[in-house]
Amino acid sequence: MTSKITAKKGRHTIRDIAQMAGVSRSTVSLAINDSPKINADTKKKITDLIDKVGYRPNQTARNLVRRSTETICVVLPQISHVVSNAYFSESLSGILDVATEQGYHLLVKEASAEFKEGRQALKLFRQGLMDGVLVVGALTNDKYISELAAAGCPVVLVNSTLPGVDYVISDNETAAFKAVEHLHKLGHRRIAHIRGSEFVTGALDRTAGYLKALDAFGLPKLDNYLAQGYFDKQSGFDATKWLLTAPERPTAIFTTNDMMALGAIEAIRAAGLRVPEDIAIFGGDNIQLAPYVSPALSTLEQPMDQIAQAACQRLLNRMTGEPVGKPPVIHLDLVIRESCGAKLGARG
Amino acid sequence: MTSKITAKKGRHTIRDIAQMAGVSRSTVSLAINDSPKINADTKKKITDLIDKVGYRPNQTARNLVRRSTETICVVLPQISHVVSNAYFSESLSGILDVATEQGYHLLVKEASAEFKEGRQALKLFRQGLMDGVLVVGALTNDKYISELAAAGCPVVLVNSTLPGVDYVISDNETAAFKAVEHLHKLGHRRIAHIRGSEFVTGALDRTAGYLKALDAFGLPKLDNYLAQGYFDKQSGFDATKWLLTAPERPTAIFTTNDMMALGAIEAIRAAGLRVPEDIAIFGGDNIQLAPYVSPALSTLEQPMDQIAQAACQRLLNRMTGEPVGKPPVIHLDLVIRESCGAKLGARG
DNA sequence: TTGTACGCGTTATCAT
DNA sequence: ATGATAACGCGTACAA
């Protein structure tokens, strides 16, 4: 005799299984959850039946009674605002790995204006659709995040910081310091910098590292050696054109990211100068292009997958009440290629 | 007087609101769902209260009774298997746009071996965690997908095809044909090809288009003009080295994707030959690198975001029972750059 | 091993 | 015309 299927869409319910197996729903539930308080034979009979008909407990009903969803939400920066696709895909990939391994689902959202202004994240949390949030590349003026955290939602920022919110970030300041140090060791003394948006903490940290290095090495810290950029190639081009108007032309430029470095190289060439002979360039995130452009770009390694993995692990620990300790700070390596050239001669 | 909060995590429930407003739960429900069968004053009183305390109906409970989740699952190729990050991120971004706009949530999964072999997608569907699936870059031997579709789950493939499964794909055959046609118009007659993996339908279609063009233009179709590659640069390099051993060296190579084209350029140079003077190169997916390499790569535009958007729209239409018509086929444009050079002279 | 209350909303039915 | 009561969706957990 065939049991009538109660659920729509042809999906079986625990009632069907109970009826077919000739036991109660509770017994089926015990079998599903591998409880010790059930007879082994009964359990086998039930699990065999379950396998046969392809039954899966309705996760929605489970979530309802358990008051959790085993789901975390990843808020990605809008791809149109991200210069490097890798920033987007490597972050997500790293998070996906850790979350999947630990049995969590991933709900993905994009940090659009509507998402932020509509407090969608808070809504999702209140709706019980997710139990925690990872925000990739949050901006310093993203106030929805603090609200969310204040509402009791576990939040970890991936590669940015905000007051009162947990995070995992790379050590941008030290990395920038080392980049400048490298240029200094090559003999450069007039080192300019193109900084990024004021809303990106990583960029601010790099600029801080640059300034710190100038101090440390006693290099000239001039207003017209510090240009403003916005991460894209064009702004790097424009900023460099402006830097080239400085009375004493810089011999090296450290840009906050690689795309601006590419713009810088173009601007330098457009001015009839050579890279790295006349001006050395140091970029910022080792994008896929970096080794291919001419000259190959010196830059900072940016292991977004590692950062994302660490952040995801941290969020999960936080959600399960495990100790998390101090926020980890991921070390960034220098990637030295042709664009910063060899040691300078008697220049400086 | 303060109502006691029944739900955990400090979230209010419909009971709290009913109690605070001094009405029944059903009345609150009517207010939430903007029913016409409720007094406007009562509604306002309730909605004001809801706004004040920040109540959001538990979506899990709603999903349970509605037997739907307003969630679609996106299965992405493993990033380690994808040569271009853009393939991953643009697809996801396009899907995200359409899904968000129509009020759907996105559950993201990676097509790992465990995911496929464990029939995780089917499980998710049976669990009621999602109502439809988009598979990006499915392989021809992915049997889990047919199973899923057979179980009644709406599925749309993004940029691949499988028997009996709906899809949106780009017109790879025509695009490949046109690429070869372009080379032919430049005067090339000995045109070789590096194909991709046999499990990728798009790659198969491109190879088909290549062969079709050879026929159409009466060009030599030699076994040793057809090399096997696997989308990565190294395999492009190896395949090209092998092609260069042909008795009559080809004057052009059409590679299925760009990374293999980069490998091809390296191999050609390693053999002491020039691109495009000795051998022209035509690539395949206009990756970010393409315009930057030297020589800049001629290739096929691959608008993954468009394809993904169309696929997502198609899935949603299918899920809501709207007519979908024939699967759309996205046209691909040629992107002509230096790597295929100018018209050949008296060569042939 | 099973009956039953429960988790949180929705909706049909009934009372005003 | 409004609003309240109760059953329902599906699985879990505790008492019996």
PDB file of C-alpha atoms in Angstrom, chain B residues 66-288:
ATOM      1  CA  ARG B  66       4.230  28.639   2.810  1.00  0.00           C
ATOM      2  CA  ARG B  67       6.363  25.712   1.816  1.00  0.00           C
ATOM      3  CA  SER B  68       8.758  27.899  -0.065  1.00  0.00           C
ATOM      4  CA  THR B  69      11.911  29.730   0.841  1.00  0.00           C
ATOM      5  CA  GLU B  70      12.325  32.407  -1.800  1.00  0.00           C
ATOM      6  CA  THR B  71      15.852  31.153  -2.029  1.00  0.00           C
ATOM      7  CA  ILE B  72      17.773  29.903  -5.012  1.00  0.00           C
ATOM      8  CA  CYS B  73      21.013  28.027  -4.885  1.00  0.00           C
ATOM      9  CA  VAL B  74      23.970  28.954  -7.039  1.00  0.00           C
ATOM     10  CA  VAL B  75      26.483  26.229  -7.667  1.00  0.00           C
ATOM     11  CA  LEU B  76      29.804  27.764  -8.627  1.00  0.00           C
ATOM     12  CA  PRO B  77      32.726  25.922 -10.169  1.00  0.00           C
ATOM     13  CA  GLN B  78      35.564  25.385  -7.754  1.00  0.00           C
ATOM     14  CA  ILE B  79      37.659  28.486  -8.021  1.00  0.00           C
ATOM     15  CA  SER B  80      40.830  26.438  -8.193  1.00  0.00           C
ATOM     16  CA  HIS B  81      39.474  24.888 -11.379  1.00  0.00           C
ATOM     17  CA  VAL B  82      38.569  28.179 -12.922  1.00  0.00           C
ATOM     18  CA  VAL B  83      41.274  29.977 -14.769  1.00  0.00           C
ATOM     19  CA  SER B  84      39.659  33.378 -14.719  1.00  0.00           C
ATOM     20  CA  ASN B  85      38.342  34.929 -11.539  1.00  0.00           C
ATOM     21  CA  ALA B  86      35.941  36.903 -13.638  1.00  0.00           C
ATOM     22  CA  TYR B  87      34.144  33.736 -14.630  1.00  0.00           C
ATOM     23  CA  PHE B  88      33.336  33.231 -10.994  1.00  0.00           C
ATOM     24  CA  SER B  89      32.687  36.741  -9.836  1.00  0.00           C
ATOM     25  CA  GLU B  90      30.837  38.109 -12.840  1.00  0.00           C
ATOM     26  CA  SER B  91      28.490  35.164 -12.882  1.00  0.00           C
ATOM     27  CA  LEU B  92      27.714  35.543  -9.242  1.00  0.00           C
ATOM     28  CA  SER B  93      27.343  39.264  -9.528  1.00  0.00           C
ATOM     29  CA  GLY B  94      24.871  38.980 -12.392  1.00  0.00           C
ATOM     30  CA  ILE B  95      22.824  36.411 -10.544  1.00  0.00           C
ATOM     31  CA  LEU B  96      22.906  38.465  -7.380  1.00  0.00           C
ATOM     32  CA  ASP B  97      21.514  41.477  -9.191  1.00  0.00           C
ATOM     33  CA  VAL B  98      18.539  39.699 -10.660  1.00  0.00           C
ATOM     34  CA  ALA B  99      17.761  37.580  -7.620  1.00  0.00           C
ATOM     35  CA  THR B 100      17.953  40.494  -5.221  1.00  0.00           C
ATOM     36  CA  GLU B 101      15.809  42.666  -7.398  1.00  0.00           C
ATOM     37  CA  GLN B 102      13.084  40.047  -7.385  1.00  0.00           C
ATOM     38  CA  GLY B 103      13.282  39.418  -3.680  1.00  0.00           C
ATOM     39  CA  TYR B 104      15.091  36.119  -3.715  1.00  0.00           C
ATOM     40  CA  HIS B 105      17.903  35.049  -1.467  1.00  0.00           C
ATOM     41  CA  LEU B 106      21.002  33.367  -2.752  1.00  0.00           C
ATOM     42  CA  LEU B 107      22.520  30.280  -1.239  1.00  0.00           C
ATOM     43  CA  VAL B 108      25.986  29.672  -2.651  1.00  0.00           C
ATOM     44  CA  LYS B 109      27.670  26.309  -2.989  1.00  0.00           C
ATOM     45  CA  GLU B 110      30.855  25.170  -4.648  1.00  0.00           C
ATOM     46  CA  ALA B 111      30.832  22.217  -7.029  1.00  0.00           C
ATOM     47  CA  SER B 112      33.362  20.199  -5.073  1.00  0.00           C
ATOM     48  CA  ALA B 113      33.656  16.460  -5.403  1.00  0.00           C
ATOM     49  CA  GLU B 114      31.859  16.011  -2.099  1.00  0.00           C
ATOM     50  CA  PHE B 115      29.072  18.282  -3.202  1.00  0.00           C
ATOM     51  CA  LYS B 116      28.527  16.333  -6.386  1.00  0.00           C
ATOM     52  CA  GLU B 117      29.031  12.842  -5.072  1.00  0.00           C
ATOM     53  CA  GLY B 118      27.092  13.506  -1.900  1.00  0.00           C
ATOM     54  CA  ARG B 119      24.142  14.754  -3.941  1.00  0.00           C
ATOM     55  CA  GLN B 120      24.110  17.791  -1.723  1.00  0.00           C
ATOM     56  CA  ALA B 121      22.001  19.755  -4.150  1.00  0.00           C
ATOM     57  CA  LEU B 122      19.239  17.180  -4.067  1.00  0.00           C
ATOM     58  CA  LYS B 123      19.465  17.132  -0.308  1.00  0.00           C
ATOM     59  CA  LEU B 124      19.107  20.895  -0.121  1.00  0.00           C
ATOM     60  CA  PHE B 125      16.076  20.729  -2.325  1.00  0.00           C
ATOM     61  CA  ARG B 126      14.446  17.944  -0.358  1.00  0.00           C
ATOM     62  CA  GLN B 127      15.224  19.770   2.855  1.00  0.00           C
ATOM     63  CA  GLY B 128      13.327  22.687   1.499  1.00  0.00           C
ATOM     64  CA  LEU B 129      16.286  25.013   1.852  1.00  0.00           C
ATOM     65  CA  MET B 130      15.988  26.277  -1.698  1.00  0.00           C
ATOM     66  CA  ASP B 131      13.453  26.259  -4.471  1.00  0.00           C
ATOM     67  CA  GLY B 132      15.650  26.273  -7.549  1.00  0.00           C
ATOM     68  CA  VAL B 133      19.229  25.951  -8.724  1.00  0.00           C
ATOM     69  CA  LEU B 134      21.597  27.733 -11.058  1.00  0.00           C
ATOM     70  CA  VAL B 135      24.690  25.773 -11.979  1.00  0.00           C
ATOM     71  CA  VAL B 136      27.543  27.838 -13.332  1.00  0.00           C
ATOM     72  CA  GLY B 137      29.899  26.039 -15.695  1.00  0.00           C
ATOM     73  CA  ALA B 138      28.500  22.546 -15.290  1.00  0.00           C
ATOM     74  CA  LEU B 139      30.539  19.702 -16.775  1.00  0.00           C
ATOM     75  CA  THR B 140      29.132  17.149 -19.158  1.00  0.00           C
ATOM     76  CA  ASN B 141      29.826  14.384 -16.673  1.00  0.00           C
ATOM     77  CA  ASP B 142      28.032  16.087 -13.784  1.00  0.00           C
ATOM     78  CA  LYS B 143      25.306  13.550 -13.286  1.00  0.00           C
ATOM     79  CA  TYR B 144      24.023  15.048 -10.075  1.00  0.00           C
ATOM     80  CA  ILE B 145      22.324  17.743 -12.089  1.00  0.00           C
ATOM     81  CA  SER B 146      20.052  15.477 -14.081  1.00  0.00           C
ATOM     82  CA  GLU B 147      19.107  13.709 -10.872  1.00  0.00           C
ATOM     83  CA  LEU B 148      18.202  17.011  -9.332  1.00  0.00           C
ATOM     84  CA  ALA B 149      16.104  18.054 -12.285  1.00  0.00           C
ATOM     85  CA  ALA B 150      14.436  14.640 -12.347  1.00  0.00           C
ATOM     86  CA  ALA B 151      13.471  15.126  -8.703  1.00  0.00           C
ATOM     87  CA  GLY B 152      11.428  18.129  -9.761  1.00  0.00           C
ATOM     88  CA  CYS B 153      13.849  20.858  -8.796  1.00  0.00           C
ATOM     89  CA  PRO B 154      13.915  23.760 -11.249  1.00  0.00           C
ATOM     90  CA  VAL B 155      17.417  23.969 -12.679  1.00  0.00           C
ATOM     91  CA  VAL B 156      18.999  26.316 -15.180  1.00  0.00           C
ATOM     92  CA  LEU B 157      22.560  25.911 -16.373  1.00  0.00           C
ATOM     93  CA  VAL B 158      24.707  28.994 -16.766  1.00  0.00           C
ATOM     94  CA  ASN B 159      26.949  28.725 -19.804  1.00  0.00           C
ATOM     95  CA  SER B 160      26.799  24.981 -20.353  1.00  0.00           C
ATOM     96  CA  THR B 161      24.319  22.397 -21.574  1.00  0.00           C
ATOM     97  CA  LEU B 162      23.160  18.976 -20.465  1.00  0.00           C
ATOM     98  CA  PRO B 163      20.474  16.795 -22.003  1.00  0.00           C
ATOM     99  CA  GLY B 164      17.062  17.568 -20.590  1.00  0.00           C
ATOM    100  CA  VAL B 165      18.175  20.527 -18.481  1.00  0.00           C
ATOM    101  CA  ASP B 166      17.309  24.136 -19.199  1.00  0.00           C
ATOM    102  CA  TYR B 167      20.169  26.508 -19.873  1.00  0.00           C
ATOM    103  CA  VAL B 168      21.431  29.867 -21.061  1.00  0.00           C
ATOM    104  CA  ILE B 169      24.614  29.742 -23.053  1.00  0.00           C
ATOM    105  CA  SER B 170      26.688  31.895 -25.307  1.00  0.00           C
ATOM    106  CA  ASP B 171      26.922  31.115 -28.962  1.00  0.00           C
ATOM    107  CA  ASN B 172      30.352  29.589 -28.834  1.00  0.00           C
ATOM    108  CA  GLU B 173      30.194  27.805 -32.138  1.00  0.00           C
ATOM    109  CA  THR B 174      29.387  30.924 -34.108  1.00  0.00           C
ATOM    110  CA  ALA B 175      31.937  32.955 -32.191  1.00  0.00           C
ATOM    111  CA  ALA B 176      34.658  30.420 -32.889  1.00  0.00           C
ATOM    112  CA  PHE B 177      33.638  30.342 -36.512  1.00  0.00           C
ATOM    113  CA  LYS B 178      33.977  34.092 -36.717  1.00  0.00           C
ATOM    114  CA  ALA B 179      37.365  34.034 -35.045  1.00  0.00           C
ATOM    115  CA  VAL B 180      38.642  31.599 -37.653  1.00  0.00           C
ATOM    116  CA  GLU B 181      36.907  33.611 -40.346  1.00  0.00           C
ATOM    117  CA  HIS B 182      38.777  36.672 -39.175  1.00  0.00           C
ATOM    118  CA  LEU B 183      42.093  34.853 -39.359  1.00  0.00           C
ATOM    119  CA  HIS B 184      41.150  33.575 -42.791  1.00  0.00           C
ATOM    120  CA  LYS B 185      40.355  37.079 -43.974  1.00  0.00           C
ATOM    121  CA  LEU B 186      43.783  38.180 -42.784  1.00  0.00           C
ATOM    122  CA  GLY B 187      45.193  35.653 -45.207  1.00  0.00           C
ATOM    123  CA  HIS B 188      45.850  32.714 -42.906  1.00  0.00           C
ATOM    124  CA  ARG B 189      45.310  29.279 -44.334  1.00  0.00           C
ATOM    125  CA  ARG B 190      47.149  27.051 -41.916  1.00  0.00           C
ATOM    126  CA  ILE B 191      45.134  27.646 -38.780  1.00  0.00           C
ATOM    127  CA  ALA B 192      45.667  25.408 -35.778  1.00  0.00           C
ATOM    128  CA  HIS B 193      43.519  25.088 -32.695  1.00  0.00           C
ATOM    129  CA  ILE B 194      44.012  24.252 -29.040  1.00  0.00           C
ATOM    130  CA  ARG B 195      40.846  22.829 -27.661  1.00  0.00           C
ATOM    131  CA  GLY B 196      39.769  22.615 -24.033  1.00  0.00           C
ATOM    132  CA  SER B 197      38.556  19.902 -21.756  1.00  0.00           C
ATOM    133  CA  GLU B 198      36.094  17.414 -23.212  1.00  0.00           C
ATOM    134  CA  PHE B 199      33.786  17.983 -20.251  1.00  0.00           C
ATOM    135  CA  VAL B 200      33.113  21.616 -20.995  1.00  0.00           C
ATOM    136  CA  THR B 201      30.373  22.097 -23.536  1.00  0.00           C
ATOM    137  CA  GLY B 202      31.406  25.629 -24.385  1.00  0.00           C
ATOM    138  CA  ALA B 203      34.854  24.386 -25.307  1.00  0.00           C
ATOM    139  CA  LEU B 204      33.414  21.594 -27.417  1.00  0.00           C
ATOM    140  CA  ASP B 205      31.236  24.090 -29.244  1.00  0.00           C
ATOM    141  CA  ARG B 206      34.204  26.298 -29.986  1.00  0.00           C
ATOM    142  CA  THR B 207      36.123  23.413 -31.413  1.00  0.00           C
ATOM    143  CA  ALA B 208      33.061  22.550 -33.498  1.00  0.00           C
ATOM    144  CA  GLY B 209      32.953  26.124 -34.769  1.00  0.00           C
ATOM    145  CA  TYR B 210      36.638  25.953 -35.641  1.00  0.00           C
ATOM    146  CA  LEU B 211      36.160  22.750 -37.625  1.00  0.00           C
ATOM    147  CA  LYS B 212      33.089  24.137 -39.330  1.00  0.00           C
ATOM    148  CA  ALA B 213      35.027  27.202 -40.407  1.00  0.00           C
ATOM    149  CA  LEU B 214      37.837  25.089 -41.811  1.00  0.00           C
ATOM    150  CA  ASP B 215      35.250  23.302 -43.919  1.00  0.00           C
ATOM    151  CA  ALA B 216      33.503  26.485 -44.948  1.00  0.00           C
ATOM    152  CA  PHE B 217      36.703  28.131 -46.128  1.00  0.00           C
ATOM    153  CA  GLY B 218      38.300  25.015 -47.522  1.00  0.00           C
ATOM    154  CA  LEU B 219      41.221  25.151 -45.122  1.00  0.00           C
ATOM    155  CA  PRO B 220      43.375  22.130 -44.321  1.00  0.00           C
ATOM    156  CA  LYS B 221      41.964  20.095 -41.453  1.00  0.00           C
ATOM    157  CA  LEU B 222      44.981  18.226 -40.178  1.00  0.00           C
ATOM    158  CA  ASP B 223      45.265  16.077 -37.078  1.00  0.00           C
ATOM    159  CA  ASN B 224      48.427  17.795 -36.060  1.00  0.00           C
ATOM    160  CA  TYR B 225      46.756  21.194 -36.216  1.00  0.00           C
ATOM    161  CA  LEU B 226      44.393  20.176 -33.418  1.00  0.00           C
ATOM    162  CA  ALA B 227      45.963  20.098 -29.974  1.00  0.00           C
ATOM    163  CA  GLN B 228      44.536  19.258 -26.602  1.00  0.00           C
ATOM    164  CA  GLY B 229      44.696  21.744 -23.753  1.00  0.00           C
ATOM    165  CA  TYR B 230      43.130  22.132 -20.334  1.00  0.00           C
ATOM    166  CA  PHE B 231      42.483  25.877 -20.096  1.00  0.00           C
ATOM    167  CA  ASP B 232      45.599  26.690 -18.081  1.00  0.00           C
ATOM    168  CA  LYS B 233      48.643  28.487 -19.394  1.00  0.00           C
ATOM    169  CA  GLN B 234      50.982  25.542 -19.082  1.00  0.00           C
ATOM    170  CA  SER B 235      48.782  23.316 -21.197  1.00  0.00           C
ATOM    171  CA  GLY B 236      48.626  26.073 -23.814  1.00  0.00           C
ATOM    172  CA  PHE B 237      52.398  26.216 -23.753  1.00  0.00           C
ATOM    173  CA  ASP B 238      52.760  22.457 -24.127  1.00  0.00           C
ATOM    174  CA  ALA B 239      50.117  22.192 -26.811  1.00  0.00           C
ATOM    175  CA  THR B 240      51.790  24.936 -28.813  1.00  0.00           C
ATOM    176  CA  LYS B 241      55.178  23.311 -28.596  1.00  0.00           C
ATOM    177  CA  TRP B 242      53.583  20.240 -30.055  1.00  0.00           C
ATOM    178  CA  LEU B 243      51.825  22.225 -32.794  1.00  0.00           C
ATOM    179  CA  LEU B 244      55.149  23.756 -33.780  1.00  0.00           C
ATOM    180  CA  THR B 245      56.436  20.306 -34.670  1.00  0.00           C
ATOM    181  CA  ALA B 246      53.895  19.991 -37.514  1.00  0.00           C
ATOM    182  CA  PRO B 247      55.533  19.543 -40.937  1.00  0.00           C
ATOM    183  CA  GLU B 248      53.945  22.692 -42.283  1.00  0.00           C
ATOM    184  CA  ARG B 249      53.963  25.074 -39.383  1.00  0.00           C
ATOM    185  CA  PRO B 250      50.606  26.793 -38.801  1.00  0.00           C
ATOM    186  CA  THR B 251      50.543  30.568 -39.249  1.00  0.00           C
ATOM    187  CA  ALA B 252      47.778  31.095 -36.720  1.00  0.00           C
ATOM    188  CA  ILE B 253      46.449  29.413 -33.605  1.00  0.00           C
ATOM    189  CA  PHE B 254      42.961  29.800 -32.234  1.00  0.00           C
ATOM    190  CA  THR B 255      42.908  28.796 -28.587  1.00  0.00           C
ATOM    191  CA  THR B 256      39.714  28.007 -26.707  1.00  0.00           C
ATOM    192  CA  ASN B 257      40.537  30.458 -23.937  1.00  0.00           C
ATOM    193  CA  ASP B 258      42.911  33.273 -23.123  1.00  0.00           C
ATOM    194  CA  MET B 259      45.181  31.597 -20.610  1.00  0.00           C
ATOM    195  CA  MET B 260      46.119  28.976 -23.175  1.00  0.00           C
ATOM    196  CA  ALA B 261      46.744  31.807 -25.609  1.00  0.00           C
ATOM    197  CA  LEU B 262      49.237  33.298 -23.163  1.00  0.00           C
ATOM    198  CA  GLY B 263      50.961  29.938 -22.948  1.00  0.00           C
ATOM    199  CA  ALA B 264      50.965  29.767 -26.708  1.00  0.00           C
ATOM    200  CA  ILE B 265      52.659  33.154 -27.009  1.00  0.00           C
ATOM    201  CA  GLU B 266      55.354  32.039 -24.598  1.00  0.00           C
ATOM    202  CA  ALA B 267      55.937  28.808 -26.459  1.00  0.00           C
ATOM    203  CA  ILE B 268      56.188  30.616 -29.772  1.00  0.00           C
ATOM    204  CA  ARG B 269      58.740  33.023 -28.371  1.00  0.00           C
ATOM    205  CA  ALA B 270      60.628  30.203 -26.735  1.00  0.00           C
ATOM    206  CA  ALA B 271      60.929  28.701 -30.215  1.00  0.00           C
ATOM    207  CA  GLY B 272      62.457  31.928 -31.443  1.00  0.00           C
ATOM    208  CA  LEU B 273      59.395  33.022 -33.377  1.00  0.00           C
ATOM    209  CA  ARG B 274      57.325  36.182 -33.190  1.00  0.00           C
ATOM    210  CA  VAL B 275      53.670  36.920 -32.496  1.00  0.00           C
ATOM    211  CA  PRO B 276      51.902  37.912 -34.687  1.00  0.00           C
ATOM    212  CA  GLU B 277      54.491  38.123 -37.477  1.00  0.00           C
ATOM    213  CA  ASP B 278      55.256  34.413 -37.588  1.00  0.00           C
ATOM    214  CA  ILE B 279      52.198  33.061 -35.851  1.00  0.00           C
ATOM    215  CA  ALA B 280      48.982  34.926 -35.072  1.00  0.00           C
ATOM    216  CA  ILE B 281      47.095  34.128 -31.904  1.00  0.00           C
ATOM    217  CA  PHE B 282      43.376  34.326 -31.220  1.00  0.00           C
ATOM    218  CA  GLY B 283      42.240  33.697 -27.675  1.00  0.00           C
ATOM    219  CA  GLY B 284      38.925  33.033 -26.105  1.00  0.00           C
ATOM    220  CA  ASP B 285      37.422  34.934 -23.207  1.00  0.00           C
ATOM    221  CA  ASN B 286      38.756  38.446 -22.944  1.00  0.00           C
ATOM    222  CA  ILE B 287      40.149  38.190 -19.458  1.00  0.00           C
ATOM    223  CA  GLN B 288      41.355  41.295 -17.685  1.00  0.00           C
TER     224      GLN B 288
END
